[in-house]
mmCIF file of C-alpha atoms in Angstrom:
data_model
loop_
_atom_site.group_PDB
_atom_site.id
_atom_site.type_symbol
_atom_site.label_atom_id
_atom_site.label_comp_id
_atom_site.label_asym_id
_atom_site.label_seq_id
_atom_site.Cartn_x
_atom_site.Cartn_y
_atom_site.Cartn_z
ATOM 1 C CA LEU A 283 -67.185 -61.719 -9.983
ATOM 2 C CA PHE A 284 -64.053 -60.762 -11.862
ATOM 3 C CA PHE A 285 -60.416 -61.768 -11.196
ATOM 4 C CA PHE A 286 -57.192 -61.563 -12.531
ATOM 5 C CA ALA A 287 -53.671 -62.837 -11.775
ATOM 6 C CA GLY A 288 -50.469 -62.063 -13.291
ATOM 7 C CA GLU A 289 -46.568 -62.564 -12.668
ATOM 8 C CA GLU A 290 -43.591 -60.985 -14.642
ATOM 9 C CA TRP A 291 -39.788 -61.994 -14.611
ATOM 10 C CA LYS A 292 -37.013 -60.645 -16.020
ATOM 11 C CA ARG A 293 -33.081 -61.962 -15.644
ATOM 12 C CA LEU A 294 -30.718 -59.621 -17.076
ATOM 13 C CA ARG A 295 -26.963 -60.609 -17.309
ATOM 14 C CA GLN A 296 -24.877 -57.771 -18.618
ATOM 15 C CA ASN A 297 -21.365 -55.944 -17.986
ATOM 16 C CA GLN A 298 -20.870 -52.357 -17.154
ATOM 17 C CA SER A 299 -19.180 -49.878 -19.575
ATOM 18 C CA PRO A 300 -15.483 -49.985 -19.298
ATOM 19 C CA THR A 301 -14.153 -47.982 -16.441
ATOM 20 C CA GLN A 302 -10.363 -46.926 -15.981
ATOM 21 C CA ARG A 303 -8.601 -46.667 -12.839
ATOM 22 C CA THR A 304 -5.174 -45.592 -12.065
ATOM 23 C CA THR A 305 -3.299 -48.420 -9.801
ATOM 24 C CA PRO A 306 0.041 -48.850 -8.644
ATOM 25 C CA SER A 307 2.496 -51.106 -10.322
ATOM 26 C CA SER A 308 3.418 -54.602 -8.970
ATOM 27 C CA ALA A 309 7.052 -53.543 -8.225
ATOM 28 C CA GLU A 310 5.621 -50.476 -6.172
ATOM 29 C CA LEU A 311 3.287 -52.711 -4.358
ATOM 30 C CA ALA A 312 6.288 -54.780 -3.332
ATOM 31 C CA GLY A 313 8.067 -51.763 -1.929
ATOM 32 C CA ASP A 314 10.344 -51.161 -4.992
ATOM 33 C CA PHE A 315 10.094 -47.640 -6.188
ATOM 34 C CA SER A 316 13.391 -47.496 -8.152
ATOM 35 C CA GLY A 317 11.615 -46.747 -11.159
ATOM 36 C CA LEU A 318 9.476 -43.541 -9.768
ATOM 37 C CA GLY A 319 11.965 -41.006 -11.277
ATOM 38 C CA LYS A 320 12.157 -39.065 -7.816
ATOM 39 C CA GLN A 321 13.897 -39.734 -4.545
ATOM 40 C CA LEU A 322 12.272 -41.233 -1.519
ATOM 41 C CA PHE A 323 13.371 -40.149 1.707
ATOM 42 C CA PHE A 324 13.187 -41.799 5.327
ATOM 43 C CA PRO A 325 10.222 -40.173 7.059
ATOM 44 C CA GLY A 326 10.474 -36.807 8.478
ATOM 45 C CA THR A 327 14.052 -36.503 7.484
ATOM 46 C CA THR A 328 16.225 -35.629 4.563
ATOM 47 C CA ASN A 329 17.852 -38.740 4.369
ATOM 48 C CA PRO A 330 17.360 -40.812 1.272
ATOM 49 C CA ILE A 331 16.130 -44.317 0.963
ATOM 50 C CA PRO A 332 18.629 -46.471 -0.647
ATOM 51 C CA ASN A 333 17.463 -47.349 -4.287
ATOM 52 C CA ASN A 334 13.958 -46.083 -3.276
ATOM 53 C CA ASN A 335 13.196 -49.523 -1.703
ATOM 54 C CA ILE A 336 11.076 -49.474 1.249
ATOM 55 C CA ALA A 337 10.169 -53.329 1.506
ATOM 56 C CA ALA A 338 11.805 -53.904 4.643
ATOM 57 C CA LEU A 339 9.733 -50.753 6.215
ATOM 58 C CA MET A 340 6.272 -51.709 5.019
ATOM 59 C CA THR A 341 3.928 -52.074 7.870
ATOM 60 C CA THR A 342 1.422 -54.862 8.302
ATOM 61 C CA ASP A 343 -1.603 -52.497 7.377
ATOM 62 C CA GLY A 344 0.558 -50.885 4.547
ATOM 63 C CA LYS A 345 0.947 -54.665 3.032
ATOM 64 C CA ALA A 346 -2.752 -55.047 3.491
ATOM 65 C CA ILE A 347 -3.323 -51.893 1.165
ATOM 66 C CA ALA A 348 -0.984 -53.577 -1.367
ATOM 67 C CA ASN A 349 -2.996 -56.630 -1.200
ATOM 68 C CA VAL A 350 -6.043 -54.539 -2.195
ATOM 69 C CA TYR A 351 -4.518 -52.947 -5.020
ATOM 70 C CA SER A 352 -3.153 -56.524 -6.171
ATOM 71 C CA THR A 353 -6.499 -58.216 -5.808
ATOM 72 C CA ILE A 354 -8.469 -55.635 -7.920
ATOM 73 C CA ASN A 355 -5.587 -55.558 -10.699
ATOM 74 C CA LYS A 356 -6.389 -59.088 -11.347
ATOM 75 C CA LEU A 357 -10.088 -58.146 -12.214
ATOM 76 C CA GLY A 358 -9.493 -56.391 -15.309
ATOM 77 C CA GLN A 359 -7.116 -55.602 -18.039
ATOM 78 C CA TYR A 360 -4.009 -54.288 -16.213
ATOM 79 C CA THR A 361 -0.977 -52.567 -17.381
ATOM 80 C CA ASP A 362 1.909 -53.369 -14.879
ATOM 81 C CA SER A 363 3.946 -50.314 -15.322
ATOM 82 C CA THR A 364 5.176 -47.352 -12.754
ATOM 83 C CA ASN A 365 3.900 -44.151 -13.422
ATOM 84 C CA ALA A 366 1.203 -45.258 -15.749
ATOM 85 C CA VAL A 367 -1.965 -43.379 -15.761
ATOM 86 C CA ASN A 368 -5.523 -45.194 -16.408
ATOM 87 C CA ASN A 369 -3.631 -48.599 -16.418
ATOM 88 C CA LEU A 370 -6.503 -50.569 -15.296
ATOM 89 C CA THR A 371 -9.828 -51.262 -17.315
ATOM 90 C CA LEU A 372 -12.533 -52.838 -15.452
ATOM 91 C CA THR A 373 -15.667 -54.182 -17.155
ATOM 92 C CA PRO A 374 -17.538 -55.964 -14.112
ATOM 93 C CA THR A 375 -20.685 -57.883 -14.309
ATOM 94 C CA ASN A 376 -24.026 -56.039 -13.277
ATOM 95 C CA PRO A 377 -26.856 -58.694 -13.362
ATOM 96 C CA LEU A 378 -30.378 -57.873 -12.773
ATOM 97 C CA ASP A 379 -33.324 -60.079 -11.081
ATOM 98 C CA PHE A 380 -36.728 -58.822 -11.294
ATOM 99 C CA ARG A 381 -40.091 -60.147 -10.251
ATOM 100 C CA GLU A 382 -43.397 -59.043 -9.755
ATOM 101 C CA ASP A 383 -46.815 -60.489 -9.024
ATOM 102 C CA ILE A 384 -50.159 -58.965 -9.322
ATOM 103 C CA VAL A 385 -53.663 -60.085 -8.252
ATOM 104 C CA ARG A 386 -56.917 -57.893 -8.917
ATOM 105 C CA LEU A 387 -60.586 -58.656 -7.779
ATOM 106 C CA ASP A 388 -63.807 -57.020 -8.788
ATOM 107 C CA PHE A 389 -66.867 -58.056 -6.992
ATOM 108 C CA HIS A 390 -70.233 -56.852 -7.649
ATOM 109 C CA ILE A 391 -72.096 -57.431 -4.614
ATOM 110 C CA ASN A 392 -75.398 -55.931 -5.790
ATOM 111 C CA ASP A 393 -76.701 -52.990 -7.815
ATOM 112 C CA LYS A 394 -75.694 -50.607 -5.056
ATOM 113 C CA HIS A 395 -72.246 -51.978 -3.950
ATOM 114 C CA LEU A 396 -69.105 -52.734 -5.937
ATOM 115 C CA LEU A 397 -65.816 -54.188 -4.303
ATOM 116 C CA TYR A 398 -62.472 -53.676 -5.992
ATOM 117 C CA GLY A 399 -59.274 -55.294 -4.266
ATOM 118 C CA ARG A 400 -55.814 -55.182 -5.782
ATOM 119 C CA TRP A 401 -52.339 -56.810 -4.620
ATOM 120 C CA ILE A 402 -48.987 -56.166 -6.089
ATOM 121 C CA SER A 403 -45.616 -57.413 -5.074
ATOM 122 C CA ASP A 404 -42.486 -56.749 -6.752
ATOM 123 C CA HIS A 405 -38.722 -57.515 -6.169
ATOM 124 C CA ASN A 406 -35.744 -55.979 -7.704
ATOM 125 C CA SER A 407 -32.307 -57.226 -7.069
ATOM 126 C CA LEU A 408 -29.174 -55.835 -8.693
ATOM 127 C CA ILE A 409 -25.469 -56.051 -8.178
ATOM 128 C CA ASP A 410 -23.733 -52.824 -8.085
ATOM 129 C CA PRO A 411 -19.865 -53.754 -8.814
ATOM 130 C CA PHE A 412 -18.771 -50.459 -7.658
ATOM 131 C CA GLY A 413 -21.129 -50.174 -4.739
ATOM 132 C CA THR A 414 -24.662 -48.297 -4.912
ATOM 133 C CA PHE A 415 -24.296 -44.699 -3.501
ATOM 134 C CA SER A 416 -20.522 -45.119 -3.036
ATOM 135 C CA ALA A 417 -17.830 -42.410 -3.558
ATOM 136 C CA GLY A 418 -17.060 -42.214 -7.329
ATOM 137 C CA GLY A 419 -13.684 -43.019 -8.689
ATOM 138 C CA ASN A 420 -13.218 -45.880 -6.294
ATOM 139 C CA LEU A 421 -12.141 -49.317 -6.841
ATOM 140 C CA PRO A 422 -14.646 -52.053 -6.715
ATOM 141 C CA THR A 423 -13.806 -53.550 -3.301
ATOM 142 C CA THR A 424 -17.367 -53.301 -2.102
ATOM 143 C CA PRO A 425 -19.955 -54.664 -4.643
ATOM 144 C CA THR A 426 -23.521 -54.163 -3.191
ATOM 145 C CA GLN A 427 -26.755 -56.046 -3.684
ATOM 146 C CA ARG A 428 -29.222 -53.589 -4.239
ATOM 147 C CA ASN A 429 -32.552 -55.140 -3.198
ATOM 148 C CA ARG A 430 -35.783 -53.240 -3.617
ATOM 149 C CA PRO A 431 -38.763 -54.955 -2.508
ATOM 150 C CA GLY A 432 -42.357 -53.848 -2.631
ATOM 151 C CA GLN A 433 -45.706 -54.397 -1.552
ATOM 152 C CA SER A 434 -49.118 -52.730 -2.349
ATOM 153 C CA TYR A 435 -52.836 -53.619 -0.917
ATOM 154 C CA LEU A 436 -55.607 -51.593 -2.219
ATOM 155 C CA LEU A 437 -59.324 -51.865 -1.408
ATOM 156 C CA ALA A 438 -61.952 -49.776 -2.592
ATOM 157 C CA GLU A 439 -65.741 -49.891 -2.109
ATOM 158 C CA THR A 440 -68.084 -48.061 -4.438
ATOM 159 C CA TRP A 441 -71.603 -47.161 -3.062
ATOM 160 C CA THR A 442 -74.471 -46.189 -5.249
ATOM 161 C CA VAL A 443 -76.623 -44.158 -2.419
ATOM 162 C CA ARG A 444 -79.014 -43.045 -5.325
ATOM 163 C CA PRO A 445 -78.530 -42.580 -9.106
ATOM 164 C CA THR A 446 -77.132 -38.847 -8.427
ATOM 165 C CA ILE A 447 -75.004 -39.747 -5.153
ATOM 166 C CA ILE A 448 -72.013 -41.915 -5.388
ATOM 167 C CA ASN A 449 -69.500 -42.690 -2.401
ATOM 168 C CA GLN A 450 -66.195 -44.165 -2.903
ATOM 169 C CA SER A 451 -64.257 -45.329 0.226
ATOM 170 C CA THR A 452 -60.387 -46.595 -0.073
ATOM 171 C CA VAL A 453 -58.124 -48.106 2.026
ATOM 172 C CA ASN A 454 -54.176 -48.461 0.808
ATOM 173 C CA PHE A 455 -51.082 -49.838 2.391
ATOM 174 C CA SER A 456 -47.974 -49.987 0.708
ATOM 175 C CA TYR A 457 -44.361 -51.016 1.878
ATOM 176 C CA VAL A 458 -41.068 -50.264 -0.226
ATOM 177 C CA SER A 459 -37.501 -50.455 0.886
ATOM 178 C CA GLN A 460 -34.080 -50.431 -0.180
ATOM 179 C CA HIS A 461 -31.923 -53.239 1.325
ATOM 180 C CA ILE A 462 -28.323 -52.632 0.262
ATOM 181 C CA PRO A 463 -25.847 -55.021 1.944
ATOM 182 C CA PRO A 464 -21.913 -55.577 0.775
ATOM 183 C CA TYR A 465 -21.677 -58.155 -1.688
ATOM 184 C CA GLY A 466 -18.732 -60.967 -1.678
ATOM 185 C CA VAL A 467 -15.623 -60.909 0.533
ATOM 186 C CA ASN A 468 -13.359 -58.061 -0.787
ATOM 187 C CA TRP A 469 -14.957 -55.606 1.703
ATOM 188 C CA LYS A 470 -13.658 -57.495 5.049
ATOM 189 C CA ARG A 471 -10.462 -56.329 6.832
ATOM 190 C CA GLU A 472 -9.570 -60.292 7.086
ATOM 191 C CA THR A 473 -9.621 -60.855 3.304
ATOM 192 C CA PHE A 474 -6.455 -58.336 2.942
ATOM 193 C CA GLY A 475 -4.946 -58.540 6.440
ATOM 194 C CA PHE A 476 -5.731 -55.288 7.949
ATOM 195 C CA GLN A 477 -5.211 -55.204 11.705
ATOM 196 C CA TYR A 478 -4.769 -51.819 13.026
ATOM 197 C CA ALA A 479 -6.968 -51.224 16.049
ATOM 198 C CA LYS A 480 -10.224 -49.373 15.465
ATOM 199 C CA LEU A 481 -11.320 -46.513 17.455
ATOM 200 C CA PHE A 482 -14.820 -47.916 17.820
ATOM 201 C CA PRO A 483 -14.380 -51.613 17.221
ATOM 202 C CA THR A 484 -18.063 -52.741 17.420
ATOM 203 C CA ALA A 485 -19.786 -49.645 15.688
ATOM 204 C CA GLY A 486 -21.832 -50.060 12.648
ATOM 205 C CA ALA A 487 -23.429 -53.064 11.021
ATOM 206 C CA TYR A 488 -20.139 -54.274 9.246
ATOM 207 C CA PRO A 489 -17.560 -53.470 11.807
ATOM 208 C CA ASN A 490 -15.185 -55.860 10.229
ATOM 209 C CA GLY A 491 -15.075 -53.788 6.856
ATOM 210 C CA ILE A 492 -12.032 -52.182 5.211
ATOM 211 C CA PRO A 493 -11.600 -48.529 5.657
ATOM 212 C CA GLN A 494 -12.229 -45.910 3.054
ATOM 213 C CA VAL A 495 -8.928 -45.051 1.720
ATOM 214 C CA GLY A 496 -7.481 -42.117 -0.539
ATOM 215 C CA ILE A 497 -3.967 -41.923 -2.098
ATOM 216 C CA THR A 498 -2.926 -39.011 -3.941
ATOM 217 C CA SER A 499 -2.712 -39.846 -7.784
ATOM 218 C CA PHE A 500 -4.287 -43.486 -7.149
ATOM 219 C CA ALA A 501 -7.843 -44.622 -7.297
ATOM 220 C CA GLY A 502 -9.038 -45.020 -3.694
ATOM 221 C CA PHE A 503 -11.448 -47.710 -1.956
ATOM 222 C CA GLN A 504 -13.959 -48.206 0.308
ATOM 223 C CA GLY A 505 -15.242 -50.549 2.906
ATOM 224 C CA PRO A 506 -19.154 -51.316 3.657
ATOM 225 C CA ASN A 507 -20.074 -48.274 5.651
ATOM 226 C CA PHE A 508 -22.267 -46.810 2.999
ATOM 227 C CA ALA A 509 -24.575 -49.820 3.049
ATOM 228 C CA LEU A 510 -28.229 -48.591 3.564
ATOM 229 C CA ASN A 511 -31.386 -50.060 4.944
ATOM 230 C CA SER A 512 -34.174 -47.652 4.451
ATOM 231 C CA PRO A 513 -37.728 -49.292 4.822
ATOM 232 C CA THR A 514 -40.826 -47.122 4.053
ATOM 233 C CA THR A 515 -44.464 -47.838 4.883
ATOM 234 C CA ASP A 516 -47.523 -45.850 3.989
ATOM 235 C CA ILE A 517 -51.050 -46.148 5.033
ATOM 236 C CA GLN A 518 -53.840 -44.060 3.337
ATOM 237 C CA LEU A 519 -57.520 -43.953 4.117
ATOM 238 C CA GLY A 520 -59.514 -41.717 1.878
ATOM 239 C CA ASP A 521 -63.464 -41.157 0.772
ATOM 240 C CA THR A 522 -65.001 -39.270 -1.898
ATOM 241 C CA LEU A 523 -68.694 -38.293 -2.446
ATOM 242 C CA SER A 524 -69.778 -37.482 -5.852
ATOM 243 C CA ILE A 525 -73.281 -35.342 -6.498
ATOM 244 C CA VAL A 526 -74.844 -34.707 -9.625
ATOM 245 C CA LYS A 527 -77.212 -31.764 -9.472
ATOM 246 C CA GLY A 528 -78.473 -30.426 -12.792
ATOM 247 C CA ASN A 529 -75.348 -29.800 -14.859
ATOM 248 C CA HIS A 530 -73.038 -29.510 -12.125
ATOM 249 C CA LEU A 531 -70.824 -32.609 -10.901
ATOM 250 C CA ILE A 532 -69.883 -31.747 -7.211
ATOM 251 C CA LYS A 533 -67.211 -33.743 -5.305
ATOM 252 C CA PHE A 534 -65.768 -33.405 -2.061
ATOM 253 C CA GLY A 535 -63.866 -35.660 0.361
ATOM 254 C CA GLY A 536 -60.529 -36.369 2.094
ATOM 255 C CA VAL A 537 -57.638 -38.559 2.687
ATOM 256 C CA TYR A 538 -55.362 -39.199 5.386
ATOM 257 C CA VAL A 539 -52.048 -40.362 4.959
ATOM 258 C CA ARG A 540 -49.437 -41.962 7.613
ATOM 259 C CA ASN A 541 -45.890 -42.365 6.418
ATOM 260 C CA ARG A 542 -42.936 -43.996 8.291
ATOM 261 C CA VAL A 543 -39.266 -43.973 6.938
ATOM 262 C CA ASP A 544 -36.327 -45.318 8.808
ATOM 263 C CA GLN A 545 -32.537 -44.834 7.059
ATOM 264 C CA ASN A 546 -29.249 -45.271 8.645
ATOM 265 C CA GLY A 547 -26.999 -42.532 8.370
ATOM 266 C CA ARG A 548 -23.843 -44.439 6.652
ATOM 267 C CA PRO A 549 -20.968 -42.419 8.249
ATOM 268 C CA SER A 550 -17.203 -43.621 8.120
ATOM 269 C CA TYR A 551 -17.590 -45.901 11.067
ATOM 270 C CA THR A 552 -14.967 -48.474 9.135
ATOM 271 C CA GLY A 553 -12.328 -45.575 8.900
ATOM 272 C CA ASN A 554 -11.435 -42.995 6.523
ATOM 273 C CA VAL A 555 -7.633 -42.755 5.993
ATOM 274 C CA SER A 556 -5.980 -40.363 3.433
ATOM 275 C CA PHE A 557 -2.455 -40.275 2.258
ATOM 276 C CA ASN A 558 -0.889 -37.128 1.136
ATOM 277 C CA ALA A 559 2.698 -36.072 0.807
ATOM 278 C CA SER A 560 1.855 -32.318 0.849
ATOM 279 C CA GLY A 561 1.523 -30.932 4.501
ATOM 280 C CA ASN A 562 2.466 -34.627 6.284
ATOM 281 C CA PRO A 563 5.547 -33.988 8.399
ATOM 282 C CA ILE A 564 6.510 -37.666 8.356
ATOM 283 C CA THR A 565 6.102 -37.831 4.575
ATOM 284 C CA THR A 566 8.469 -39.883 2.344
ATOM 285 C CA GLY A 567 7.738 -37.379 -0.451
ATOM 286 C CA TYR A 568 5.340 -39.664 -2.191
ATOM 287 C CA ALA A 569 1.777 -40.537 -0.962
ATOM 288 C CA LEU A 570 1.977 -44.357 -1.936
ATOM 289 C CA ALA A 571 4.863 -45.057 -0.287
ATOM 290 C CA ASP A 572 3.564 -43.063 2.654
ATOM 291 C CA ALA A 573 0.558 -45.619 2.566
ATOM 292 C CA LEU A 574 2.931 -48.798 2.717
ATOM 293 C CA LEU A 575 4.563 -47.280 5.535
ATOM 294 C CA GLY A 576 1.526 -46.527 7.567
ATOM 295 C CA ASN A 577 2.210 -42.597 7.378
ATOM 296 C CA PHE A 578 -1.346 -41.238 6.930
ATOM 297 C CA SER A 579 -2.038 -37.356 6.735
ATOM 298 C CA SER A 580 -5.508 -37.855 8.403
ATOM 299 C CA TYR A 581 -7.864 -40.278 9.737
ATOM 300 C CA GLN A 582 -11.356 -40.279 10.847
ATOM 301 C CA GLU A 583 -13.806 -42.679 12.391
ATOM 302 C CA ALA A 584 -17.440 -42.551 13.393
ATOM 303 C CA SER A 585 -18.544 -43.856 16.789
ATOM 304 C CA ALA A 586 -21.852 -45.410 15.252
ATOM 305 C CA ASP A 587 -24.079 -45.509 12.200
ATOM 306 C CA PRO A 588 -27.414 -43.882 13.657
ATOM 307 C CA THR A 589 -30.677 -44.791 12.130
ATOM 308 C CA GLY A 590 -33.455 -41.812 11.692
ATOM 309 C CA HIS A 591 -36.778 -42.590 12.413
ATOM 310 C CA PHE A 592 -39.151 -40.519 10.355
ATOM 311 C CA ARG A 593 -42.696 -40.067 10.828
ATOM 312 C CA PHE A 594 -45.346 -38.144 8.940
ATOM 313 C CA ASN A 595 -49.062 -37.431 9.174
ATOM 314 C CA GLN A 596 -50.720 -35.708 5.995
ATOM 315 C CA PRO A 597 -54.447 -34.896 5.951
ATOM 316 C CA GLU A 598 -55.858 -33.467 2.903
ATOM 317 C CA PHE A 599 -59.449 -32.415 2.118
ATOM 318 C CA PHE A 600 -60.855 -30.931 -1.203
ATOM 319 C CA ALA A 601 -64.004 -29.563 -2.745
ATOM 320 C CA GLN A 602 -64.638 -29.057 -6.361
ATOM 321 C CA ASP A 603 -67.207 -28.678 -8.915
ATOM 322 C CA THR A 604 -67.527 -29.272 -12.612
ATOM 323 C CA TRP A 605 -70.072 -27.156 -14.344
ATOM 324 C CA LYS A 606 -71.331 -27.841 -17.660
ATOM 325 C CA ALA A 607 -72.153 -24.245 -18.579
ATOM 326 C CA PHE A 608 -72.618 -24.620 -22.225
ATOM 327 C CA ARG A 609 -72.626 -27.574 -24.744
ATOM 328 C CA ASN A 610 -69.290 -26.591 -25.740
ATOM 329 C CA LEU A 611 -67.829 -24.923 -22.339
ATOM 330 C CA SER A 612 -67.202 -26.626 -19.079
ATOM 331 C CA VAL A 613 -65.768 -24.805 -16.021
ATOM 332 C CA GLU A 614 -63.961 -26.681 -13.282
ATOM 333 C CA TYR A 615 -63.003 -24.926 -9.829
ATOM 334 C CA GLY A 616 -62.372 -26.287 -6.255
ATOM 335 C CA VAL A 617 -60.302 -25.802 -3.227
ATOM 336 C CA ARG A 618 -57.947 -28.504 -1.905
#
């Protein structure tokens, strides 16, 4: 009897490389666009807004958008200036926790039977400050905790039928997954004061998430709709028979694999809103001002976050021969 057990831990504390984003100035977020250098107009008209000040016209959800930028601006090195580009530098933390356990067992039952078993368990947890699989260029409103657990069990039995015939049977079960929920509180509508009524208020796993917002010339942000849940299980049964006959080593056998994958689709069930002055009949002439007034150019919202259930059956069979034709020449051929 031989047995072995081991465990490995890793705790990594690190910061991501500096990332730059363009965000509005505090004056703009308060409704003061006097330093913009272009005239704003009352929505849908050619009437100029006095002093480019829209503070009295801002909507509740426009103020919520301003709150998002104000909150994120405090997380990095921020240059508070109207018309600035790449004025926010972010170096958020990116911690990793890892653990792996392994147990191995070899049992020599008798001269004809040998049993081998192995168990591996690992867990990998990483905080992605900008969100795992989120759209590029966004603000870190929705960090995610990327959890990747895994389990693997293997049992094999080697049977020496006779000195020239050996049979090996294996059973293997493995489970892996990605559980990627949102992290923190900045993904929630109530954190910033969003109050607009959703079309499908209960859709998705995180229906109280902020929408995905795009504003021309500025970094956008995203809610938790891209959170992923994707468990996978894999079951394998296999058998191989090896026969030594003269100068031939003949092997044949098969394996059957049953695979199960579940994964959610991650559509924009928290809402996807775009602010663009071009083609918007009720624009002020500037996308950010439109956002603070609620004059979106487009809005989309998914009615659900469906989960796909994928199932696979994979049978395989093979036969092969290794022929020691000469002392310095071996030929191997077969079919699978």
